[in-house]
CSV table of C-alpha atoms in Angstrom, one decimal:
chain,number,residue,atom,x,y,z
A,320,MET,CA,-171.8,44.1,55.5
A,321,ASN,CA,-175.5,43.0,56.0
A,322,ARG,CA,-177.8,45.9,56.0
A,323,ASN,CA,-181.4,46.0,57.2
A,324,LYS,CA,-183.3,46.2,53.9
A,325,THR,CA,-186.2,48.0,55.5
A,326,MET,CA,-184.0,51.0,56.5
A,327,GLU,CA,-183.0,53.7,54.1
A,328,ILE,CA,-179.3,54.6,53.7
A,329,GLY,CA,-177.8,57.9,54.9
A,330,ALA,CA,-174.4,59.6,55.1
A,331,ALA,CA,-172.7,61.8,57.6
A,332,TYR,CA,-170.4,64.8,57.0
A,333,VAL,CA,-168.4,66.1,59.9
A,334,ARG,CA,-166.1,69.1,60.0
A,335,VAL,CA,-164.4,71.2,62.7
A,336,SER,CA,-162.9,74.5,61.5
A,337,THR,CA,-160.1,74.9,64.1
A,338,ASN,CA,-158.5,72.9,66.9
A,339,ASP,CA,-159.7,75.4,69.5
A,340,GLN,CA,-163.2,75.9,68.2
A,341,THR,CA,-165.9,75.9,70.9
A,342,GLU,CA,-168.1,73.5,69.2
A,343,LEU,CA,-168.6,69.7,69.4
A,344,SER,CA,-165.7,67.6,68.6
A,345,PRO,CA,-165.8,65.3,65.5
A,346,ASP,CA,-166.6,62.3,67.6
A,347,ALA,CA,-169.4,64.2,69.5
A,348,GLN,CA,-170.9,65.4,66.2
A,349,LEU,CA,-170.9,61.9,64.8
A,350,ARG,CA,-172.5,60.5,67.9
A,351,GLU,CA,-175.3,63.0,67.7
A,352,ILE,CA,-175.8,62.5,64.0
A,353,LYS,CA,-176.0,58.7,64.4
A,354,LYS,CA,-178.5,59.2,67.3
A,355,ALA,CA,-180.7,61.4,65.1
A,356,ALA,CA,-180.5,59.1,62.1
A,357,LYS,CA,-181.4,56.1,64.2
A,358,ALA,CA,-184.5,58.0,65.5
A,359,ASP,CA,-185.4,58.7,61.8
A,360,GLY,CA,-185.0,55.0,60.9
A,361,ILE,CA,-181.9,55.8,58.7
A,362,LEU,CA,-178.8,53.6,58.6
A,363,ILE,CA,-175.4,55.3,58.2
A,364,PRO,CA,-172.8,52.7,57.1
A,365,GLU,CA,-169.1,53.3,57.9
A,366,GLU,CA,-168.2,53.9,54.3
A,367,PHE,CA,-170.6,56.8,54.1
A,368,ILE,CA,-169.1,58.7,57.1
A,369,PHE,CA,-167.0,61.6,55.9
A,370,ILE,CA,-164.8,63.4,58.5
A,371,GLU,CA,-162.5,66.3,57.5
A,372,GLU,CA,-159.1,66.8,59.1
A,373,LYS,CA,-159.2,69.4,61.9
A,374,GLY,CA,-158.6,73.0,60.8
A,375,VAL,CA,-160.1,72.7,57.3
A,376,SER,CA,-162.0,75.8,56.5
A,377,GLY,CA,-165.5,75.7,55.1
A,378,ARG,CA,-165.1,78.8,52.9
A,379,ARG,CA,-163.8,76.7,49.9
A,380,ALA,CA,-165.1,73.3,48.8
A,381,ASP,CA,-162.1,72.4,46.7
A,382,ASN,CA,-159.9,72.4,49.8
A,383,ARG,CA,-162.0,69.7,51.5
A,384,LYS,CA,-161.1,66.2,50.4
A,385,GLN,CA,-163.8,64.4,52.3
A,386,PHE,CA,-166.5,66.8,51.0
A,387,GLN,CA,-165.4,66.3,47.4
A,388,LYS,CA,-165.4,62.5,48.0
A,389,MET,CA,-168.9,62.7,49.5
A,390,ILE,CA,-170.2,64.7,46.5
A,391,SER,CA,-168.5,62.3,44.0
A,392,ILE,CA,-170.1,59.2,45.6
A,393,ALA,CA,-173.5,60.9,45.8
A,394,LYS,CA,-173.4,61.6,42.0
A,395,SER,CA,-173.3,57.8,41.3
A,396,GLN,CA,-176.4,56.7,39.5
A,397,PRO,CA,-178.4,55.9,41.5
A,398,SER,CA,-177.1,57.7,44.6
A,399,PRO,CA,-176.0,55.1,47.2
A,400,PHE,CA,-177.5,57.2,50.0
A,401,GLN,CA,-180.7,59.2,50.3
A,402,TYR,CA,-180.0,61.4,53.3
A,403,LEU,CA,-177.0,63.5,54.3
A,404,TYR,CA,-176.8,64.4,58.0
A,405,LEU,CA,-174.9,67.4,59.4
A,406,TRP,CA,-174.4,68.7,62.9
A,407,LYS,CA,-175.0,72.2,61.7
A,408,PHE,CA,-175.6,73.7,58.2
A,409,SER,CA,-172.4,75.7,58.7
A,410,ARG,CA,-170.5,72.4,58.6
A,411,PHE,CA,-171.6,71.9,55.0
A,412,ALA,CA,-170.2,75.3,53.8
A,413,ARG,CA,-169.6,78.8,55.1
A,414,ASN,CA,-169.9,80.2,51.6
A,415,GLN,CA,-173.5,80.7,50.5
A,416,GLU,CA,-172.7,80.6,46.8
A,417,GLU,CA,-171.0,77.2,47.1
A,418,SER,CA,-173.6,76.0,49.6
A,419,MET,CA,-176.5,76.7,47.2
A,420,PHE,CA,-174.6,75.1,44.3
A,421,TYR,CA,-173.7,71.8,46.1
A,422,LYS,CA,-177.1,71.6,47.9
A,423,GLY,CA,-178.7,72.0,44.5
A,424,VAL,CA,-176.6,69.2,43.0
A,425,LEU,CA,-177.4,66.8,45.9
A,426,ARG,CA,-181.2,67.6,46.0
A,427,LYS,CA,-182.0,68.0,42.3
A,428,LYS,CA,-179.5,65.7,40.6
A,429,CYS,CA,-178.9,63.0,43.3
A,430,GLY,CA,-182.2,63.1,45.2
A,431,VAL,CA,-180.5,63.5,48.6
A,432,THR,CA,-182.2,65.1,51.5
A,433,ILE,CA,-180.0,67.3,53.7
A,434,LYS,CA,-180.7,67.4,57.4
A,435,SER,CA,-179.1,69.5,60.2
A,436,VAL,CA,-179.3,67.7,63.6
A,437,SER,CA,-179.0,70.9,65.7
A,438,GLU,CA,-181.0,73.1,63.4
A,439,PRO,CA,-184.2,71.1,62.5
A,440,ILE,CA,-186.4,72.9,60.0
A,441,MET,CA,-189.6,72.1,58.3
A,442,GLU,CA,-189.9,70.9,54.8
A,443,GLY,CA,-191.1,73.1,51.9
A,444,MET,CA,-190.4,76.6,50.7
A,445,PHE,CA,-190.6,78.2,54.2
A,446,GLY,CA,-188.1,75.7,55.5
A,447,ARG,CA,-185.8,76.6,52.7
A,448,LEU,CA,-186.1,80.3,53.5
A,449,ILE,CA,-185.1,79.6,57.1
A,450,GLU,CA,-182.2,77.5,55.9
A,451,SER,CA,-181.0,80.4,53.6
A,452,ILE,CA,-181.2,82.8,56.5
A,453,ILE,CA,-179.1,80.5,58.6
A,454,GLU,CA,-176.6,80.2,55.8
A,455,TRP,CA,-176.4,84.0,55.4
A,456,PHE,CA,-175.7,84.4,59.1
A,457,ASP,CA,-173.0,81.7,59.0
A,458,GLU,CA,-171.3,83.3,56.0
A,459,TYR,CA,-171.5,86.7,57.7
A,460,TYR,CA,-170.0,85.3,60.9
A,461,SER,CA,-167.2,83.6,59.0
A,462,ILE,CA,-166.3,86.8,57.0
A,463,ASN,CA,-166.6,89.0,60.1
A,464,LEU,CA,-164.3,86.6,62.0
A,465,SER,CA,-161.8,86.6,59.2
A,466,GLY,CA,-161.9,90.4,59.2
A,467,GLU,CA,-161.4,90.5,63.0
A,468,VAL,CA,-158.4,88.2,62.7
A,469,THR,CA,-156.9,90.2,59.9
A,470,ARG,CA,-157.4,93.5,61.9
A,471,GLY,CA,-155.7,91.9,64.9
A,472,MET,CA,-152.7,90.8,62.9
A,473,THR,CA,-152.5,94.2,61.1
A,474,GLU,CA,-152.5,95.9,64.5
A,475,LYS,CA,-149.8,93.6,65.7
A,476,ALA,CA,-147.7,94.3,62.6
A,477,LEU,CA,-148.1,98.1,63.1
A,478,LYS,CA,-146.8,97.7,66.6
A,479,GLU,CA,-143.8,95.8,65.1
A,480,GLY,CA,-144.7,92.5,66.6
A,481,TYR,CA,-143.5,89.2,65.1
A,482,GLN,CA,-146.3,86.8,64.0
A,483,ALA,CA,-145.3,84.9,60.9
A,484,SER,CA,-143.6,81.5,61.0
A,485,PRO,CA,-139.8,81.9,61.5
A,486,CYS,CA,-137.7,81.3,58.4
A,487,LEU,CA,-134.7,79.0,58.2
A,488,GLY,CA,-132.1,80.1,60.8
A,489,TYR,CA,-134.5,81.5,63.3
A,490,ARG,CA,-136.9,80.2,66.0
A,491,ALA,CA,-139.9,81.9,67.6
A,492,VAL,CA,-140.2,82.7,71.3
A,493,GLY,CA,-143.8,83.7,71.3
A,494,GLU,CA,-145.8,86.8,72.5
A,495,GLY,CA,-144.7,88.8,69.4
A,496,LYS,CA,-141.1,89.0,70.6
A,497,PRO,CA,-138.2,89.1,68.1
A,498,PHE,CA,-137.1,85.7,66.7
A,499,LEU,CA,-133.8,84.2,68.0
A,500,ILE,CA,-131.1,82.7,65.8
A,501,ASP,CA,-130.9,78.9,65.6
A,502,GLU,CA,-127.2,78.3,65.2
A,503,ASN,CA,-127.5,74.9,63.4
A,504,GLU,CA,-129.9,76.4,60.8
A,505,TYR,CA,-128.2,79.7,60.4
A,506,LYS,CA,-125.0,78.2,59.2
A,507,ILE,CA,-127.0,77.0,56.2
A,508,VAL,CA,-128.2,80.5,55.5
A,509,GLU,CA,-124.6,81.8,55.7
A,510,TYR,CA,-123.4,79.1,53.4
A,511,ILE,CA,-126.1,79.9,50.8
A,512,HIS,CA,-125.4,83.7,50.8
A,513,GLN,CA,-121.6,83.4,50.8
A,514,SER,CA,-121.6,80.8,48.1
A,515,TYR,CA,-123.8,82.9,45.8
A,516,HIS,CA,-121.7,86.0,46.5
A,517,ASN,CA,-118.6,84.0,45.5
A,518,GLY,CA,-120.1,83.2,42.1
A,519,MET,CA,-121.9,79.8,42.4
A,520,ASP,CA,-125.2,79.5,40.7
A,521,LEU,CA,-128.4,78.4,42.4
A,522,SER,CA,-128.4,74.8,41.2
A,523,ALA,CA,-124.8,74.2,42.4
A,524,ILE,CA,-125.6,75.7,45.8
A,525,ALA,CA,-128.6,73.4,46.1
A,526,ARG,CA,-126.6,70.3,45.1
A,527,ASN,CA,-123.8,71.1,47.5
A,528,ALA,CA,-126.2,71.9,50.4
A,529,ASN,CA,-127.8,68.4,49.8
A,530,LEU,CA,-124.4,66.7,49.8
A,531,GLN,CA,-123.7,68.3,53.2
A,532,GLY,CA,-127.0,67.0,54.5
A,533,PHE,CA,-128.6,70.4,54.9
A,534,LEU,CA,-132.4,70.6,54.9
A,535,THR,CA,-135.0,73.3,54.5
A,536,LYS,CA,-137.1,74.6,57.4
A,537,ARG,CA,-139.7,71.9,56.5
A,538,GLY,CA,-137.1,69.2,56.5
A,539,ASN,CA,-136.9,68.8,52.7
A,540,ARG,CA,-133.9,68.7,50.3
A,541,PHE,CA,-132.9,71.9,48.7
A,542,ASP,CA,-133.7,72.8,45.1
A,543,ARG,CA,-132.8,76.0,43.2
A,544,ARG,CA,-136.1,77.7,44.1
A,545,ALA,CA,-135.6,77.1,47.8
A,546,VAL,CA,-132.1,78.6,47.5
A,547,GLU,CA,-133.6,81.6,45.6
A,548,ARG,CA,-136.2,82.2,48.3
A,549,ILE,CA,-133.6,82.4,51.0
A,550,LEU,CA,-131.4,84.8,49.0
A,551,LYS,CA,-134.4,87.1,48.4
A,552,ASN,CA,-135.8,87.0,52.0
A,553,ARG,CA,-135.3,90.5,53.4
A,554,PHE,CA,-135.7,89.1,57.0
A,555,TYR,CA,-132.0,88.1,56.8
A,556,ASP,CA,-131.2,91.8,56.2
A,557,GLY,CA,-133.2,93.0,59.2
A,558,MET,CA,-136.6,93.7,57.6
A,559,VAL,CA,-139.9,92.3,58.8
A,560,ILE,CA,-142.7,92.3,56.2
A,561,TRP,CA,-146.3,91.4,56.7
A,562,LYS,CA,-148.5,92.1,53.7
A,563,ASP,CA,-148.0,95.8,52.9
A,564,ILE,CA,-146.4,96.6,56.3
A,565,SER,CA,-142.7,96.5,56.8
A,566,PHE,CA,-140.3,97.7,59.5
A,567,HIS,CA,-136.7,97.2,60.7
A,568,GLY,CA,-136.9,94.4,63.1
A,569,GLN,CA,-135.2,93.9,66.4
A,570,HIS,CA,-134.1,90.4,65.7
A,571,GLU,CA,-130.4,89.6,65.4
A,572,THR,CA,-128.7,89.6,62.0
A,573,ARG,CA,-125.1,88.8,61.3
A,574,GLN,CA,-122.5,90.5,59.1
A,575,THR,CA,-121.7,87.2,57.3
A,576,VAL,CA,-125.1,87.7,55.6
A,577,THR,CA,-125.9,91.4,55.7
A,578,SER,CA,-122.6,92.3,54.2
A,579,VAL,CA,-123.4,90.4,51.0
A,580,PHE,CA,-127.2,90.7,50.9
A,581,LYS,CA,-127.3,93.8,48.7
A,582,ASP,CA,-124.8,92.5,46.2
A,583,ASN,CA,-126.7,89.2,46.0
A,584,GLN,CA,-130.0,91.1,45.2
A,585,ASN,CA,-128.2,93.0,42.5
A,586,ARG,CA,-126.9,89.8,40.9
A,587,LEU,CA,-130.3,88.2,41.1
A,588,GLN,CA,-131.9,91.1,39.3
A,589,ARG,CA,-129.0,91.5,36.8
A,590,GLU,CA,-128.6,88.0,35.5
A,591,TYR,CA,-130.8,86.9,32.6
A,592,ARG,CA,-131.9,83.3,32.5
A,593,PRO,CA,-134.2,82.0,29.7
A,594,ARG,CA,-136.8,79.4,30.7
A,595,ASN,CA,-135.0,76.4,29.4
A,596,ARG,CA,-131.3,77.3,29.8
A,597,ARG,CA,-129.3,75.2,32.2
A,598,GLU,CA,-127.1,77.0,34.8
A,599,VAL,CA,-123.3,76.9,34.4
A,600,SER,CA,-122.8,74.3,37.1
A,601,ASN,CA,-124.9,71.9,35.0
A,602,CYS,CA,-122.7,72.5,31.9
A,603,ARG,CA,-119.3,71.1,30.8
A,604,HIS,CA,-117.9,74.4,29.6
A,605,TRP,CA,-118.5,78.0,30.7
A,606,ALA,CA,-119.8,78.9,27.2
A,607,SER,CA,-122.3,76.0,27.0
A,608,GLY,CA,-125.9,77.0,26.7
A,609,LEU,CA,-125.0,80.4,25.0
A,610,LEU,CA,-123.8,79.1,21.6
A,611,LYS,CA,-126.4,78.5,18.9
A,612,CYS,CA,-126.2,76.9,15.5
A,613,GLY,CA,-126.3,79.3,12.6
A,614,TYR,CA,-128.2,76.8,10.4
A,615,CYS,CA,-131.1,75.8,12.7
A,616,GLY,CA,-130.8,77.8,15.9
A,617,ALA,CA,-130.3,74.8,18.2
A,618,SER,CA,-127.7,74.8,21.0
A,619,LEU,CA,-124.1,73.7,20.4
A,620,VAL,CA,-123.1,71.0,22.8
A,621,PHE,CA,-119.6,70.7,24.2
A,622,ASN,CA,-117.6,67.6,23.4
A,623,LYS,CA,-114.6,67.2,25.6
A,624,ALA,CA,-111.5,65.7,23.9
A,625,PRO,CA,-110.1,62.4,25.2
A,626,ASP,CA,-106.8,62.5,27.1
A,627,THR,CA,-104.9,61.3,24.0
A,628,GLY,CA,-104.7,64.8,22.7
A,629,ARG,CA,-105.3,63.7,19.1
A,630,HIS,CA,-108.5,65.7,18.7
A,631,PRO,CA,-109.3,69.1,20.4
A,632,SER,CA,-112.4,69.7,22.5
A,633,CYS,CA,-115.1,71.3,20.4
A,634,PHE,CA,-118.7,72.4,20.2
A,635,GLN,CA,-121.2,70.9,17.7
A,636,CYS,CA,-124.9,71.4,17.0
A,637,TRP,CA,-126.9,68.6,18.7
A,638,ARG,CA,-129.3,68.4,15.8
A,639,TYR,CA,-126.5,67.7,13.4
A,640,ALA,CA,-125.1,65.1,15.8
A,641,LYS,CA,-128.4,63.3,15.7
A,642,GLY,CA,-128.6,63.5,11.9
A,643,LEU,CA,-131.4,66.0,11.8
A,644,HIS,CA,-129.7,68.3,9.3
A,645,GLU,CA,-126.7,67.9,6.9
A,646,GLU,CA,-124.6,70.9,7.7
A,647,SER,CA,-121.9,70.5,10.4
A,648,CYS,CA,-121.6,73.5,12.7
A,649,SER,CA,-118.6,72.5,14.8
A,650,ILE,CA,-116.0,74.8,16.2
A,651,THR,CA,-113.1,74.1,18.6
A,652,ALA,CA,-113.3,75.2,22.2
A,653,ARG,CA,-110.1,77.2,21.8
A,654,LYS,CA,-111.4,79.1,18.8
A,655,THR,CA,-114.7,79.8,20.6
A,656,GLU,CA,-112.9,81.3,23.6
A,657,ASP,CA,-110.7,83.5,21.3
A,658,LEU,CA,-113.8,84.7,19.4
A,659,ILE,CA,-115.6,85.5,22.6
A,660,MET,CA,-112.7,87.5,24.0
A,661,GLU,CA,-112.3,89.3,20.6
A,662,SER,CA,-116.0,90.3,20.6
A,663,LEU,CA,-115.9,91.6,24.1
A,664,ARG,CA,-112.8,93.7,23.4
A,665,ASN,CA,-114.3,95.0,20.2
A,666,ALA,CA,-117.5,96.0,22.0
A,667,LEU,CA,-115.5,98.1,24.4
A,668,SER,CA,-113.8,100.0,21.6
A,669,MET,CA,-117.0,100.7,19.7
A,670,GLU,CA,-118.8,104.0,20.2
A,671,GLU,CA,-122.2,102.3,19.8
A,672,ILE,CA,-123.0,98.9,21.2
A,673,THR,CA,-126.2,97.2,20.0
A,674,TYR,CA,-127.9,95.5,22.9
A,675,GLY,CA,-131.3,94.5,24.1
A,676,TYR,CA,-133.1,95.3,27.4
A,677,VAL,CA,-134.4,92.6,29.7
A,678,PRO,CA,-136.6,94.0,32.4
A,679,LYS,CA,-136.0,92.7,35.9
A,680,PRO,CA,-138.9,91.2,37.8
A,681,VAL,CA,-141.1,94.1,38.9
A,682,ILE,CA,-141.3,94.5,42.7
A,683,LEU,CA,-145.0,95.2,43.1
A,684,THR,CA,-146.8,96.8,46.0
A,685,MET,CA,-146.5,94.4,48.8
A,686,GLY,CA,-149.3,91.8,48.6
A,687,GLU,CA,-151.1,93.5,45.7
A,688,GLU,CA,-150.1,91.0,43.0
A,689,GLU,CA,-151.0,88.1,45.4
A,690,HIS,CA,-154.5,89.7,46.0
A,691,ILE,CA,-155.1,90.1,42.3
A,692,GLN,CA,-154.0,86.5,41.5
A,693,ALA,CA,-156.1,85.1,44.3
A,694,ALA,CA,-159.1,87.1,43.0
A,695,LEU,CA,-158.5,85.7,39.5
A,696,SER,CA,-158.4,82.2,40.8
A,697,ARG,CA,-161.7,82.7,42.7
A,698,ILE,CA,-163.3,84.0,39.5
A,699,SER,CA,-162.1,80.9,37.5
A,700,ARG,CA,-163.7,78.7,40.2
A,701,LYS,CA,-166.9,80.6,40.1
A,702,LYS,CA,-167.1,80.3,36.3
A,703,GLN,CA,-166.6,76.6,36.5
A,704,ARG,CA,-169.4,76.3,39.2
A,705,ILE,CA,-171.9,78.3,37.2
A,706,LYS,CA,-171.2,76.1,34.2
A,707,GLU,CA,-171.7,73.0,36.2
A,708,ALA,CA,-174.9,74.5,37.6
A,709,TYR,CA,-176.2,75.0,34.1
A,710,GLU,CA,-175.2,71.5,33.0
A,711,ASN,CA,-176.9,70.0,36.0
A,712,GLY,CA,-180.1,71.9,35.3
A,713,ILE,CA,-179.9,74.1,38.4
A,714,ASP,CA,-179.6,77.4,36.4
A,715,THR,CA,-181.3,78.4,33.2
A,716,LEU,CA,-179.4,79.4,30.1
A,717,GLU,CA,-180.2,83.0,30.7
A,718,GLU,CA,-178.9,82.8,34.3
A,719,TYR,CA,-175.7,81.1,33.1
A,720,HIS,CA,-175.0,83.8,30.4
A,721,ALA,CA,-175.7,86.6,32.9
A,722,GLY,CA,-173.3,85.1,35.5
A,723,LYS,CA,-170.6,84.4,32.9
A,724,THR,CA,-170.7,87.9,31.4
A,725,ARG,CA,-170.4,89.5,34.9
A,726,LEU,CA,-167.5,87.3,35.9
A,727,GLU,CA,-165.6,87.9,32.6
A,728,LYS,CA,-166.0,91.7,33.1
A,729,GLU,CA,-164.5,91.4,36.6
A,730,GLN,CA,-161.7,89.1,35.2
A,731,GLU,CA,-160.8,91.7,32.5
A,732,GLU,CA,-160.6,94.5,35.0
A,733,LEU,CA,-158.3,92.5,37.3
A,734,ARG,CA,-156.0,91.5,34.4
A,735,ASN,CA,-155.7,95.2,33.3
A,736,ARG,CA,-154.8,96.1,36.8
A,737,LEU,CA,-152.1,93.4,36.8
A,738,MET,CA,-150.7,94.7,33.5
A,739,ASP,CA,-150.6,98.3,34.9
A,740,LEU,CA,-148.5,97.0,37.8
A,741,ASN,CA,-146.0,95.2,35.6
A,742,ARG,CA,-145.6,98.1,33.1
A,743,CYS,CA,-141.9,99.2,33.0
A,744,PRO,CA,-140.7,102.8,33.4
A,745,ALA,CA,-138.9,104.7,30.6
A,746,ARG,CA,-135.2,103.8,30.1
A,747,ASP,CA,-132.1,106.1,30.4
A,748,LYS,CA,-130.2,104.8,27.3
A,749,THR,CA,-127.0,106.7,28.1
A,750,ALA,CA,-126.8,105.3,31.6
A,751,ASP,CA,-127.6,101.8,30.2
A,752,LYS,CA,-124.7,102.0,27.7
A,753,LEU,CA,-122.2,103.1,30.4
A,754,LEU,CA,-123.4,100.3,32.7
A,755,LEU,CA,-123.1,97.7,30.0
A,756,ALA,CA,-119.6,98.8,29.0
A,757,ASP,CA,-118.6,98.6,32.7
A,758,ARG,CA,-120.0,95.1,32.9
A,759,ILE,CA,-118.3,93.9,29.7
A,760,ARG,CA,-115.0,95.3,31.0
A,761,ASN,CA,-115.5,93.2,34.2
A,762,VAL,CA,-116.3,90.1,32.2
A,763,CYS,CA,-113.1,90.5,30.2
A,764,ASP,CA,-111.1,90.6,33.4
A,765,ILE,CA,-112.8,87.5,34.7
A,766,LEU,CA,-112.4,85.4,31.5
A,767,SER,CA,-108.7,86.4,31.2
A,768,ASP,CA,-107.9,85.2,34.7
A,769,PRO,CA,-106.7,81.6,34.7
A,770,GLU,CA,-107.3,81.3,38.4
A,771,VAL,CA,-111.0,82.0,38.1
A,772,SER,CA,-113.3,78.9,38.1
A,773,TYR,CA,-115.2,78.0,34.9
A,774,GLU,CA,-118.5,78.4,36.9
A,775,MET,CA,-117.7,82.1,37.7
A,776,LYS,CA,-116.6,82.7,34.1
A,777,GLY,CA,-119.9,81.3,32.8
A,778,ASN,CA,-122.0,83.4,35.2
A,779,ALA,CA,-120.0,86.5,34.3
A,780,LEU,CA,-120.5,86.0,30.5
A,781,ARG,CA,-124.2,85.3,31.1
A,782,SER,CA,-124.5,88.7,32.8
A,783,VAL,CA,-124.0,90.5,29.5
A,784,VAL,CA,-124.7,88.0,26.7
A,785,LYS,CA,-128.1,86.5,26.0
A,786,LYS,CA,-126.9,84.2,23.2
A,787,ILE,CA,-124.1,83.7,20.6
A,788,VAL,CA,-125.0,82.5,17.0
A,789,TYR,CA,-122.1,80.8,15.2
A,790,ASP,CA,-122.1,81.1,11.4
A,791,LYS,CA,-119.9,78.2,10.2
A,792,GLN,CA,-119.7,79.4,6.6
A,793,GLU,CA,-118.6,82.9,7.4
A,794,GLY,CA,-116.5,81.7,10.4
A,795,THR,CA,-118.1,84.5,12.6
A,796,MET,CA,-120.1,84.8,15.7
A,797,LYS,CA,-123.0,87.1,16.3
A,798,PHE,CA,-123.3,88.3,19.9
A,799,PHE,CA,-126.6,89.4,21.4
A,800,TYR,CA,-125.7,91.7,24.3
A,801,TYR,CA,-128.3,92.7,26.9
A,802,ILE,CA,-128.7,94.8,30.0
A,803,SER,CA,-131.0,94.3,33.0
A,804,ARG,CA,-131.2,96.8,35.9
């Protein structure tokens, strides 16, 4: 575009916090900004107009895409615009720490002058003081408003009102009234809970749900984590939870879910699943994923025999199959099954069973872990900002070191608190052994039943065995039993 070369170039940044906010709309803000810029003899091209989506908060800069884009363009050398126009200083940021940092970047590094249309202030140190006072007031207003909203929501929760977004299977009716069941969605919830109770694993449930055309509350396809969240959601068992407040809700629940909910929670806590292990439904044999090579420790993969019957189905180390070591570690599937059954029966006849303990995920005080994690994230962002402030010449080396030391101390205190929350209680070994023996007995019954599916057999075996190491030379298997409560 052709620009008037006698006019300096400016930019406009526009933000409206919420849809119902009683301030000027984005169009009205932009209109007033252009009017003020024209009066100052400043041209604002279309490519330098940055308008955030409605509802974006000014408390955090990293959530504002247009703000980050504006800062990035301003950092070009030389900066393509010399002025930044705002309707109010609060549109720039409602966090004084971030406001000071980014204004310092724009003014000192980029040579950009920042102007508020509705809050004109004089140049110089006195003007900066007035600007800081305005920023302090804006941040106080934002924090106070947030506190008022939280207090209102807390009061509503204490009065057993419904305020969160409804989960899959329910719809809101408003005014804090109990949610109602959505029949079309609730059948998905029933399918997930009943399928898991019948022995299917999370991945298999997700695949089958997708095959049937089921979708999550947000209209997405299911994955194992979406299935797990539904299984763990206590709302389906009648509980309403908001932060650290919980109560028995008045919303409708159904026996098809509540009758299996507790059993499903026990199974979720009981079953051990290492990070990289596939679930049974993704395997070709119920022992796949548990068997390890005695030479290198790699997994033994299942090779199904062809229908000719000339060669039996077997397991073989995948590293040997790819030529990565010389020693074969193959074993037939039939022999594997026999050795597994033999080990389980021997374990039941032994007075002492060697086993490991796998702690279940700790159920922390409602919301406490989230608060600590959020605080740690804020500290990480602050550390990055003070580093950038030092690199950009805004802070001195002494100021940078002081700020870094203070933040690292806060970080260490929060991490120690998180460790305290996750610390496990003392174990009752006698009770553990009795429980493990009972579970092994149940696994024996399941593996011996020809009518039980391979998926249920695999899940049962995984509930007591962490891994099985096959020693080809000795012809033996070493079983690593575990318990989780």
